[in-house]
mmCIF file of C-alpha atoms in Angstrom:
data_model
loop_
_atom_site.group_PDB
_atom_site.id
_atom_site.type_symbol
_atom_site.label_atom_id
_atom_site.label_comp_id
_atom_site.label_asym_id
_atom_site.label_seq_id
_atom_site.Cartn_x
_atom_site.Cartn_y
_atom_site.Cartn_z
ATOM 1 C CA MET A 1 -18.007 -12.591 0.626
ATOM 2 C CA ALA A 2 -16.493 -15.306 2.251
ATOM 3 C CA GLU A 3 -14.971 -14.640 5.245
ATOM 4 C CA ILE A 4 -12.903 -17.256 7.382
ATOM 5 C CA ILE A 5 -11.242 -17.580 10.852
ATOM 6 C CA ALA A 6 -7.683 -18.897 10.942
ATOM 7 C CA ARG A 7 -4.961 -18.121 13.803
ATOM 8 C CA GLY A 8 -7.821 -15.682 15.195
ATOM 9 C CA VAL A 9 -7.687 -13.743 12.077
ATOM 10 C CA ARG A 10 -10.607 -12.910 10.016
ATOM 11 C CA PHE A 11 -9.812 -13.870 6.433
ATOM 12 C CA HIS A 12 -11.533 -12.740 2.949
ATOM 13 C CA VAL A 13 -11.536 -15.733 0.696
ATOM 14 C CA GLN A 14 -12.867 -16.663 -2.869
ATOM 15 C CA ARG A 15 -12.712 -19.973 -4.364
ATOM 16 C CA LEU A 16 -13.442 -20.656 -7.606
ATOM 17 C CA ALA A 17 -15.042 -24.072 -8.844
ATOM 18 C CA SER A 18 -13.502 -25.489 -11.793
ATOM 19 C CA ARG A 19 -14.861 -24.966 -14.896
ATOM 20 C CA HIS A 20 -13.348 -27.984 -17.593
ATOM 21 C CA ARG A 21 -13.983 -30.989 -15.237
ATOM 22 C CA THR A 22 -12.699 -33.633 -17.449
ATOM 23 C CA SER A 23 -8.878 -32.538 -16.722
ATOM 24 C CA GLN A 24 -9.369 -31.585 -13.405
ATOM 25 C CA PRO A 25 -6.603 -31.988 -11.207
ATOM 26 C CA GLU A 26 -5.987 -33.203 -7.700
ATOM 27 C CA HIS A 27 -4.059 -30.121 -6.512
ATOM 28 C CA PRO A 28 -5.744 -27.031 -5.763
ATOM 29 C CA VAL A 29 -4.198 -23.373 -7.303
ATOM 30 C CA VAL A 30 -3.862 -21.020 -4.325
ATOM 31 C CA PHE A 31 -3.094 -17.625 -5.142
ATOM 32 C CA ILE A 32 -1.184 -15.026 -2.887
ATOM 33 C CA HIS A 33 -0.938 -11.328 -3.623
ATOM 34 C CA GLY A 34 1.712 -8.930 -3.150
ATOM 35 C CA LEU A 35 2.428 -6.467 0.150
ATOM 36 C CA LEU A 36 0.701 -2.902 1.073
ATOM 37 C CA MET A 37 -1.498 -1.527 -1.982
ATOM 38 C CA ASP A 38 -1.920 -5.248 -3.948
ATOM 39 C CA ASN A 39 -5.276 -7.924 -2.481
ATOM 40 C CA LEU A 40 -6.849 -10.737 -4.139
ATOM 41 C CA SER A 41 -8.334 -8.693 -6.794
ATOM 42 C CA SER A 42 -5.020 -8.270 -9.066
ATOM 43 C CA PHE A 43 -5.345 -12.310 -9.779
ATOM 44 C CA TYR A 44 -9.494 -12.057 -9.448
ATOM 45 C CA TYR A 45 -9.446 -10.401 -12.910
ATOM 46 C CA THR A 46 -6.292 -11.588 -14.519
ATOM 47 C CA LEU A 47 -5.462 -15.399 -13.882
ATOM 48 C CA ALA A 48 -7.594 -16.791 -11.635
ATOM 49 C CA ASN A 49 -10.841 -16.991 -13.940
ATOM 50 C CA PRO A 50 -8.372 -18.789 -16.685
ATOM 51 C CA VAL A 51 -7.102 -21.145 -14.145
ATOM 52 C CA ALA A 52 -10.339 -21.942 -13.407
ATOM 53 C CA HIS A 53 -11.362 -22.604 -16.730
ATOM 54 C CA ALA A 54 -8.062 -24.490 -17.271
ATOM 55 C CA GLY A 55 -9.743 -27.300 -14.815
ATOM 56 C CA ALA A 56 -8.247 -26.040 -11.102
ATOM 57 C CA THR A 57 -10.200 -25.387 -7.930
ATOM 58 C CA VAL A 58 -9.095 -21.994 -7.252
ATOM 59 C CA ILE A 59 -8.419 -20.424 -4.159
ATOM 60 C CA LEU A 60 -7.438 -16.789 -3.854
ATOM 61 C CA TYR A 61 -7.389 -14.419 -0.419
ATOM 62 C CA ASP A 62 -6.237 -11.386 0.943
ATOM 63 C CA MET A 63 -3.588 -11.392 3.440
ATOM 64 C CA ARG A 64 -3.903 -10.202 6.975
ATOM 65 C CA GLY A 65 -4.552 -6.471 6.992
ATOM 66 C CA HIS A 66 -5.113 -6.219 3.164
ATOM 67 C CA GLY A 67 -7.961 -6.075 0.606
ATOM 68 C CA LEU A 68 -11.412 -7.331 2.937
ATOM 69 C CA SER A 69 -9.409 -8.783 5.430
ATOM 70 C CA GLU A 70 -8.888 -8.362 9.106
ATOM 71 C CA ARG A 71 -6.575 -5.869 10.246
ATOM 72 C CA LEU A 72 -4.262 -6.373 13.008
ATOM 73 C CA SER A 73 -1.361 -4.410 14.527
ATOM 74 C CA THR A 74 0.952 -7.015 14.535
ATOM 75 C CA GLY A 75 1.967 -10.426 12.642
ATOM 76 C CA TYR A 76 3.292 -9.013 9.512
ATOM 77 C CA ARG A 77 6.760 -11.392 10.064
ATOM 78 C CA VAL A 78 7.255 -13.652 6.528
ATOM 79 C CA ASN A 79 6.571 -16.542 9.095
ATOM 80 C CA ASP A 80 3.225 -15.018 10.120
ATOM 81 C CA SER A 81 2.449 -14.738 6.471
ATOM 82 C CA VAL A 82 3.384 -18.446 5.969
ATOM 83 C CA ALA A 83 1.189 -19.531 9.033
ATOM 84 C CA ASP A 84 -1.760 -18.046 7.926
ATOM 85 C CA LEU A 85 -1.278 -19.510 4.556
ATOM 86 C CA ALA A 86 -0.947 -23.420 6.327
ATOM 87 C CA ALA A 87 -4.429 -22.098 8.714
ATOM 88 C CA LEU A 88 -6.617 -20.706 6.070
ATOM 89 C CA LEU A 89 -5.445 -24.362 4.393
ATOM 90 C CA ASP A 90 -6.137 -26.514 6.981
ATOM 91 C CA VAL A 91 -9.803 -24.332 7.764
ATOM 92 C CA LEU A 92 -10.770 -25.284 3.980
ATOM 93 C CA GLY A 93 -9.855 -28.995 4.413
ATOM 94 C CA VAL A 94 -6.952 -28.935 1.531
ATOM 95 C CA ASP A 95 -4.946 -30.839 3.521
ATOM 96 C CA GLY A 96 -2.911 -31.953 0.516
ATOM 97 C CA PRO A 97 -0.702 -30.518 -2.109
ATOM 98 C CA VAL A 98 -1.551 -27.108 -3.749
ATOM 99 C CA HIS A 99 0.388 -25.033 -6.838
ATOM 100 C CA LEU A 100 1.009 -21.778 -5.510
ATOM 101 C CA VAL A 101 0.967 -18.724 -7.522
ATOM 102 C CA GLY A 102 2.143 -15.382 -5.906
ATOM 103 C CA ASN A 103 3.278 -12.155 -7.047
ATOM 104 C CA SER A 104 6.209 -9.979 -5.575
ATOM 105 C CA TYR A 105 5.246 -10.283 -1.605
ATOM 106 C CA GLY A 106 3.234 -13.236 -2.593
ATOM 107 C CA GLY A 107 6.088 -14.922 -3.903
ATOM 108 C CA THR A 108 8.360 -14.563 -0.644
ATOM 109 C CA VAL A 109 5.459 -16.384 1.261
ATOM 110 C CA ALA A 110 5.177 -18.910 -1.368
ATOM 111 C CA LEU A 111 8.930 -19.496 -0.974
ATOM 112 C CA GLY A 112 8.536 -19.650 2.828
ATOM 113 C CA PHE A 113 5.630 -22.081 2.561
ATOM 114 C CA ALA A 114 7.419 -24.423 0.393
ATOM 115 C CA VAL A 115 10.616 -24.378 2.912
ATOM 116 C CA ALA A 116 8.105 -24.821 6.030
ATOM 117 C CA CYS A 117 5.991 -27.324 4.624
ATOM 118 C CA PRO A 118 7.736 -28.809 1.102
ATOM 119 C CA GLU A 119 4.945 -31.859 0.966
ATOM 120 C CA ARG A 120 1.708 -29.226 0.948
ATOM 121 C CA VAL A 121 3.396 -27.975 -2.044
ATOM 122 C CA ALA A 122 3.293 -29.651 -5.562
ATOM 123 C CA SER A 123 4.768 -26.754 -7.770
ATOM 124 C CA MET A 124 5.054 -23.231 -7.974
ATOM 125 C CA MET A 125 4.832 -20.081 -10.057
ATOM 126 C CA LEU A 126 6.560 -17.260 -8.806
ATOM 127 C CA ILE A 127 5.531 -13.946 -10.507
ATOM 128 C CA GLU A 128 8.638 -11.063 -9.729
ATOM 129 C CA ALA A 129 9.093 -12.824 -6.391
ATOM 130 C CA HIS A 130 11.205 -11.105 -3.625
ATOM 131 C CA VAL A 131 13.436 -13.752 -2.464
ATOM 132 C CA PRO A 132 14.519 -12.610 1.293
ATOM 133 C CA ILE A 133 18.161 -12.973 0.607
ATOM 134 C CA PRO A 134 21.084 -10.791 2.616
ATOM 135 C CA GLY A 135 20.152 -7.215 1.826
ATOM 136 C CA TRP A 136 16.544 -7.920 0.997
ATOM 137 C CA THR A 137 15.445 -6.724 4.229
ATOM 138 C CA GLU A 138 17.072 -3.517 3.632
ATOM 139 C CA GLN A 139 15.348 -2.329 -0.117
ATOM 140 C CA MET A 140 12.184 -3.356 1.475
ATOM 141 C CA ALA A 141 12.223 -1.014 4.260
ATOM 142 C CA ALA A 142 13.377 1.808 1.945
ATOM 143 C CA THR A 143 10.401 0.533 -0.477
ATOM 144 C CA ILE A 144 8.231 0.353 2.448
ATOM 145 C CA THR A 145 9.526 4.270 3.906
ATOM 146 C CA ASN A 146 9.092 5.717 0.238
ATOM 147 C CA ILE A 147 5.469 4.541 0.093
ATOM 148 C CA GLY A 148 4.880 5.686 3.338
ATOM 149 C CA SER A 149 6.331 8.964 2.275
ATOM 150 C CA ASP A 150 4.332 9.520 -1.045
ATOM 151 C CA LEU A 151 1.067 8.963 0.337
ATOM 152 C CA THR A 152 2.044 10.775 3.363
ATOM 153 C CA GLY A 153 3.241 14.089 1.938
ATOM 154 C CA GLY A 154 3.663 13.487 -1.402
ATOM 155 C CA GLU A 155 1.974 14.584 -4.722
ATOM 156 C CA LEU A 156 0.812 11.214 -5.203
ATOM 157 C CA GLY A 157 -1.173 10.813 -1.802
ATOM 158 C CA ARG A 158 -2.212 14.352 -2.686
ATOM 159 C CA TRP A 159 -3.478 12.872 -5.970
ATOM 160 C CA MET A 160 -5.035 10.015 -4.404
ATOM 161 C CA ALA A 161 -6.864 11.470 -1.598
ATOM 162 C CA GLN A 162 -8.759 13.299 -4.282
ATOM 163 C CA HIS A 163 -10.511 10.036 -6.408
ATOM 164 C CA ARG A 164 -12.761 7.664 -4.102
ATOM 165 C CA LYS A 165 -11.284 4.845 -5.242
ATOM 166 C CA HIS A 166 -7.716 5.191 -4.540
ATOM 167 C CA ALA A 167 -8.250 7.582 -1.011
ATOM 168 C CA ARG A 168 -9.626 4.193 1.233
ATOM 169 C CA SER A 169 -6.556 2.053 -0.023
ATOM 170 C CA ALA A 170 -4.109 5.232 0.509
ATOM 171 C CA THR A 171 -5.525 5.511 3.737
ATOM 172 C CA LEU A 172 -5.167 1.476 4.429
ATOM 173 C CA VAL A 173 -1.631 1.498 3.146
ATOM 174 C CA ARG A 174 -0.453 4.694 5.330
ATOM 175 C CA ASP A 175 -2.393 3.162 8.947
ATOM 176 C CA MET A 176 -1.083 -0.359 7.968
ATOM 177 C CA ILE A 177 2.730 1.655 8.022
ATOM 178 C CA ALA A 178 2.140 3.701 10.591
ATOM 179 C CA HIS A 179 0.470 2.075 13.031
ATOM 180 C CA THR A 180 1.255 -2.206 12.766
ATOM 181 C CA SER A 181 4.524 -3.856 13.195
ATOM 182 C CA LEU A 182 4.825 -4.676 9.438
ATOM 183 C CA MET A 183 7.641 -2.360 8.696
ATOM 184 C CA ALA A 184 9.742 -3.875 11.551
ATOM 185 C CA ASP A 185 8.494 -7.404 11.081
ATOM 186 C CA ILE A 186 9.725 -7.243 7.331
ATOM 187 C CA VAL A 187 13.261 -5.650 8.785
ATOM 188 C CA ALA A 188 13.624 -8.654 10.869
ATOM 189 C CA THR A 189 13.326 -11.385 8.140
ATOM 190 C CA GLU A 190 15.910 -13.883 8.856
ATOM 191 C CA PRO A 191 17.040 -14.286 5.001
ATOM 192 C CA LEU A 192 15.786 -17.853 3.827
ATOM 193 C CA ALA A 193 18.819 -20.373 4.248
ATOM 194 C CA GLU A 194 20.445 -21.486 0.822
ATOM 195 C CA GLU A 195 20.439 -25.148 2.031
ATOM 196 C CA ALA A 196 16.471 -24.920 2.390
ATOM 197 C CA LEU A 197 15.928 -23.477 -1.013
ATOM 198 C CA ARG A 198 18.343 -26.215 -2.173
ATOM 199 C CA ALA A 199 16.582 -28.928 -0.530
ATOM 200 C CA LEU A 200 13.177 -27.774 -2.635
ATOM 201 C CA THR A 201 12.156 -30.496 -5.000
ATOM 202 C CA CYS A 202 8.776 -28.997 -6.485
ATOM 203 C CA PRO A 203 9.223 -27.357 -9.917
ATOM 204 C CA VAL A 204 8.896 -23.284 -9.945
ATOM 205 C CA ARG A 205 8.429 -21.781 -13.172
ATOM 206 C CA ALA A 206 9.596 -17.833 -12.555
ATOM 207 C CA VAL A 207 8.474 -14.693 -14.454
ATOM 208 C CA TYR A 208 10.201 -11.810 -14.011
ATOM 209 C CA GLY A 209 10.316 -8.243 -15.997
ATOM 210 C CA GLU A 210 13.552 -7.052 -17.630
ATOM 211 C CA HIS A 211 13.726 -3.947 -16.108
ATOM 212 C CA SER A 212 12.302 -5.198 -12.825
ATOM 213 C CA ASP A 213 14.213 -4.331 -9.568
ATOM 214 C CA VAL A 214 14.328 -7.708 -8.227
ATOM 215 C CA LEU A 215 15.270 -9.615 -11.201
ATOM 216 C CA HIS A 216 18.862 -9.856 -9.701
ATOM 217 C CA HIS A 217 16.609 -12.206 -7.363
ATOM 218 C CA ALA A 218 15.719 -14.719 -10.430
ATOM 219 C CA ASP A 219 19.535 -15.629 -10.757
ATOM 220 C CA VAL A 220 19.842 -16.411 -7.199
ATOM 221 C CA LEU A 221 16.683 -18.565 -7.363
ATOM 222 C CA ASP A 222 18.644 -20.189 -10.510
ATOM 223 C CA GLY A 223 21.514 -21.031 -8.544
ATOM 224 C CA LEU A 224 19.639 -22.705 -6.396
ATOM 225 C CA LEU A 225 16.412 -24.445 -7.105
ATOM 226 C CA SER A 226 17.239 -27.472 -9.150
ATOM 227 C CA ARG A 227 13.692 -27.261 -10.816
ATOM 228 C CA TYR A 228 13.876 -24.062 -12.237
ATOM 229 C CA THR A 229 12.191 -22.252 -15.168
ATOM 230 C CA LEU A 230 12.797 -18.619 -16.121
ATOM 231 C CA THR A 231 10.961 -16.275 -18.312
ATOM 232 C CA VAL A 232 11.794 -12.731 -18.307
ATOM 233 C CA LEU A 233 9.524 -10.290 -20.046
ATOM 234 C CA PRO A 234 10.493 -7.649 -22.591
ATOM 235 C CA ASP A 235 10.075 -3.950 -22.176
ATOM 236 C CA VAL A 236 8.465 -3.999 -18.810
ATOM 237 C CA ASP A 237 9.326 -3.150 -15.219
ATOM 238 C CA HIS A 238 8.302 -5.047 -11.268
ATOM 239 C CA TRP A 239 4.367 -5.191 -12.189
ATOM 240 C CA ILE A 240 3.957 -7.337 -15.215
ATOM 241 C CA LEU A 241 0.557 -8.778 -13.728
ATOM 242 C CA PRO A 242 -1.332 -5.396 -14.640
ATOM 243 C CA LYS A 243 1.257 -4.360 -17.134
ATOM 244 C CA ALA A 244 1.391 -7.765 -19.099
ATOM 245 C CA THR A 245 -1.186 -9.780 -18.728
ATOM 246 C CA GLN A 246 -1.751 -11.042 -21.584
ATOM 247 C CA ALA A 247 1.602 -12.533 -21.892
ATOM 248 C CA LEU A 248 1.380 -14.141 -18.010
ATOM 249 C CA ARG A 249 -1.962 -15.154 -18.390
ATOM 250 C CA ALA A 250 -0.520 -17.409 -21.310
ATOM 251 C CA ILE A 251 2.620 -18.405 -19.814
ATOM 252 C CA THR A 252 0.046 -19.112 -16.471
ATOM 253 C CA LEU A 253 -1.678 -21.711 -18.542
ATOM 254 C CA GLU A 254 1.050 -23.348 -19.907
ATOM 255 C CA TRP A 255 2.641 -23.812 -16.700
ATOM 256 C CA PHE A 256 -0.754 -25.274 -15.301
ATOM 257 C CA THR A 257 -1.651 -26.955 -17.550
ATOM 258 C CA ALA A 258 2.215 -29.032 -17.978
ATOM 259 C CA GLN A 259 1.348 -29.183 -14.040
ATOM 260 C CA ALA A 260 -2.169 -31.266 -14.507
ATOM 261 C CA SER A 261 -0.893 -33.721 -17.051
ATOM 262 C CA VAL A 262 1.865 -34.617 -14.366
ATOM 263 C CA ASN A 263 -0.678 -35.097 -11.900
ATOM 264 C CA ALA A 264 -3.259 -37.009 -14.501
ATOM 265 C CA MET B 1 -37.602 -9.653 -13.539
ATOM 266 C CA THR B 2 -37.830 -6.596 -15.089
ATOM 267 C CA THR B 3 -35.306 -4.667 -15.635
ATOM 268 C CA ASP B 4 -36.126 -1.993 -13.309
ATOM 269 C CA GLN B 5 -36.508 -4.790 -10.398
ATOM 270 C CA ILE B 6 -32.953 -5.730 -11.782
ATOM 271 C CA LEU B 7 -31.695 -1.892 -11.753
ATOM 272 C CA ALA B 8 -33.009 -1.387 -7.825
ATOM 273 C CA GLU B 9 -31.061 -4.250 -6.712
ATOM 274 C CA ILE B 10 -28.134 -3.334 -7.648
ATOM 275 C CA ARG B 11 -28.296 -0.164 -6.634
ATOM 276 C CA ALA B 12 -29.003 -1.149 -3.577
ATOM 277 C CA MET B 13 -26.009 -3.538 -3.249
ATOM 278 C CA LEU B 14 -23.778 -0.528 -4.858
ATOM 279 C CA ILE B 15 -25.259 1.802 -1.917
ATOM 280 C CA GLU B 16 -23.762 -0.328 0.535
ATOM 281 C CA ILE B 17 -20.695 -0.837 -1.141
ATOM 282 C CA ILE B 18 -19.603 2.516 -1.654
ATOM 283 C CA GLY B 19 -21.605 3.878 1.742
ATOM 284 C CA SER B 20 -24.593 5.884 1.535
ATOM 285 C CA GLU B 21 -22.719 9.081 2.016
ATOM 286 C CA TYR B 22 -21.078 8.933 -0.903
ATOM 287 C CA ALA B 23 -23.619 7.587 -2.684
ATOM 288 C CA LEU B 24 -26.076 10.614 -1.451
ATOM 289 C CA GLY B 25 -25.261 12.385 -4.304
ATOM 290 C CA LEU B 26 -24.929 10.194 -7.120
ATOM 291 C CA ASP B 27 -28.523 9.160 -8.996
ATOM 292 C CA ILE B 28 -27.025 5.885 -9.938
ATOM 293 C CA GLY B 29 -28.801 4.448 -13.452
ATOM 294 C CA MET B 30 -27.945 2.762 -16.206
ATOM 295 C CA ASP B 31 -25.219 4.950 -17.765
ATOM 296 C CA THR B 32 -23.450 5.236 -14.099
ATOM 297 C CA SER B 33 -20.057 4.126 -14.839
ATOM 298 C CA PHE B 34 -18.087 2.386 -12.065
ATOM 299 C CA ASP B 35 -14.901 3.643 -12.567
ATOM 300 C CA SER B 36 -15.416 7.437 -12.981
ATOM 301 C CA ASP B 37 -18.902 7.651 -11.482
ATOM 302 C CA LEU B 38 -18.691 5.249 -8.758
ATOM 303 C CA GLN B 39 -15.305 5.310 -8.008
ATOM 304 C CA LEU B 40 -15.114 1.571 -7.417
ATOM 305 C CA GLU B 41 -12.741 -0.005 -5.779
ATOM 306 C CA SER B 42 -11.161 -3.189 -7.649
ATOM 307 C CA ILE B 43 -11.583 -5.041 -4.621
ATOM 308 C CA GLU B 44 -15.406 -3.752 -4.113
ATOM 309 C CA PHE B 45 -16.422 -4.980 -7.315
ATOM 310 C CA VAL B 46 -15.034 -8.374 -5.882
ATOM 311 C CA ARG B 47 -17.678 -7.556 -2.876
ATOM 312 C CA LEU B 48 -20.212 -6.836 -5.717
ATOM 313 C CA ALA B 49 -19.601 -10.505 -7.651
ATOM 314 C CA THR B 50 -20.303 -12.074 -4.285
ATOM 315 C CA MET B 51 -23.289 -10.345 -3.298
ATOM 316 C CA LEU B 52 -24.409 -10.581 -6.763
ATOM 317 C CA ALA B 53 -23.890 -14.634 -6.452
ATOM 318 C CA ASP B 54 -26.158 -14.347 -2.925
ATOM 319 C CA GLN B 55 -29.086 -12.485 -4.251
ATOM 320 C CA TYR B 56 -28.490 -14.863 -8.227
ATOM 321 C CA GLY B 57 -27.411 -17.749 -7.532
ATOM 322 C CA ASN B 58 -26.899 -20.049 -10.353
ATOM 323 C CA ARG B 59 -28.713 -17.864 -12.349
ATOM 324 C CA VAL B 60 -26.105 -15.224 -13.160
ATOM 325 C CA ASP B 61 -22.572 -16.441 -13.438
ATOM 326 C CA PHE B 62 -20.655 -12.840 -12.943
ATOM 327 C CA LEU B 63 -17.012 -14.532 -12.871
ATOM 328 C CA GLU B 64 -17.843 -16.100 -16.780
ATOM 329 C CA PHE B 65 -19.179 -12.413 -17.768
ATOM 330 C CA LEU B 66 -16.255 -10.698 -16.946
ATOM 331 C CA ALA B 67 -14.161 -13.687 -18.755
ATOM 332 C CA SER B 68 -14.626 -12.314 -21.840
ATOM 333 C CA LYS B 69 -13.061 -8.679 -20.939
ATOM 334 C CA GLU B 70 -9.860 -7.501 -19.764
ATOM 335 C CA LEU B 71 -9.160 -5.366 -16.954
ATOM 336 C CA ASP B 72 -9.919 -1.835 -18.496
ATOM 337 C CA GLU B 73 -12.827 -3.287 -19.852
ATOM 338 C CA ILE B 74 -14.050 -4.132 -16.611
ATOM 339 C CA ILE B 75 -13.211 -0.804 -15.238
ATOM 340 C CA GLU B 76 -14.924 1.007 -17.799
ATOM 341 C CA MET B 77 -18.028 -1.105 -18.012
ATOM 342 C CA THR B 78 -21.698 1.081 -17.124
ATOM 343 C CA VAL B 79 -24.234 -0.214 -14.455
ATOM 344 C CA GLY B 80 -26.507 -0.934 -17.699
ATOM 345 C CA GLU B 81 -24.004 -2.927 -19.154
ATOM 346 C CA LEU B 82 -24.163 -5.407 -15.859
ATOM 347 C CA VAL B 83 -27.973 -5.005 -15.763
ATOM 348 C CA THR B 84 -28.359 -6.076 -18.963
ATOM 349 C CA TYR B 85 -25.987 -9.137 -18.700
ATOM 350 C CA ILE B 86 -28.343 -10.186 -15.350
ATOM 351 C CA ALA B 87 -31.771 -9.553 -17.464
ATOM 352 C CA ASN B 88 -30.451 -11.627 -20.311
ATOM 353 C CA CYS B 89 -29.061 -14.437 -17.192
ATOM 354 C CA SER B 90 -32.611 -14.459 -15.919
ATOM 355 C CA ALA B 91 -34.857 -14.917 -19.197
ATOM 356 C CA LEU B 92 -32.323 -17.943 -20.114
ATOM 357 C CA ALA B 93 -33.291 -19.215 -16.546
ATOM 358 C CA ASP B 94 -36.460 -18.610 -17.052
ATOM 359 C CA ALA B 95 -37.013 -20.058 -20.513
ATOM 360 C CA ILE B 96 -34.760 -23.336 -19.424
ATOM 361 C CA ASP B 97 -36.999 -23.961 -16.239
ATOM 362 C CA GLY B 98 -40.318 -23.587 -18.478
#
């Protein structure tokens, strides 16, 4: 396991070398997973290796509190996640632009990073990205509360407790909700300023599910981003990474190939 | 390297990952399933990949092995499939090394 210390936090990082050097672009591809139940493994088995095969150096990491990274009691504001990513890239010696792939909350982090450090982002692929717009913190708080309730006293929690492979992650998520500043930090998130999003010039490819509960975020981005391409996948909800993996893989490779040809 | 040797090494890695307490009641063999028997979490599978890279270096390309499989196929794999893959990689590397 590759462990990297950044901002005083021990992060689990996986780097995949490019498998196809002839078309290797200069910018690494960084994958950012979603909140709570997610970790880098969701990309590791789905999109990361195909992108490495297409010519990219790939970086995956578990965000603080997730997967095999260190769990601290504080530091779960979007700005913290953005600062964590910047510090990780510094430690890895990646000082040039990167391509970002963010899933769900990972998309929130990607957008925040692009606003904070536009010179470090070559392009973004946003999968079911949550955008911190007015009303988002309330939606997130309700979602986190429901997950906590389900895992604590609900049927889902009882089922997960009976299966080793789910019991550990259920315990970690419950602990994260009950004993860290996660909820307070998410609730305290300031909406991303519209003018900051309008100022972004990098190309953004977005993919949402037809039945997603955050599909309206796609329209918000459409109204603000100048170089924005949206694909809505039919018959799928928020969970397009596990449920529509093959379609998403094809879109990801198409996006990456287009970016690589721009960089060549 | 024999299949038995590889199985013993994989077994030791898996016990380290899932913990000796849970492994106590398991007889990890070629037919053991990563999912239904070991109940391996997906992030633990990533940890196993790292341990394989540390143990076997360039002789075994675990990610390449996984690349041909969809997620449900990976989850349903047995320890024996992995052991056989490593044995084949080792035999190939030995043949190339002469």
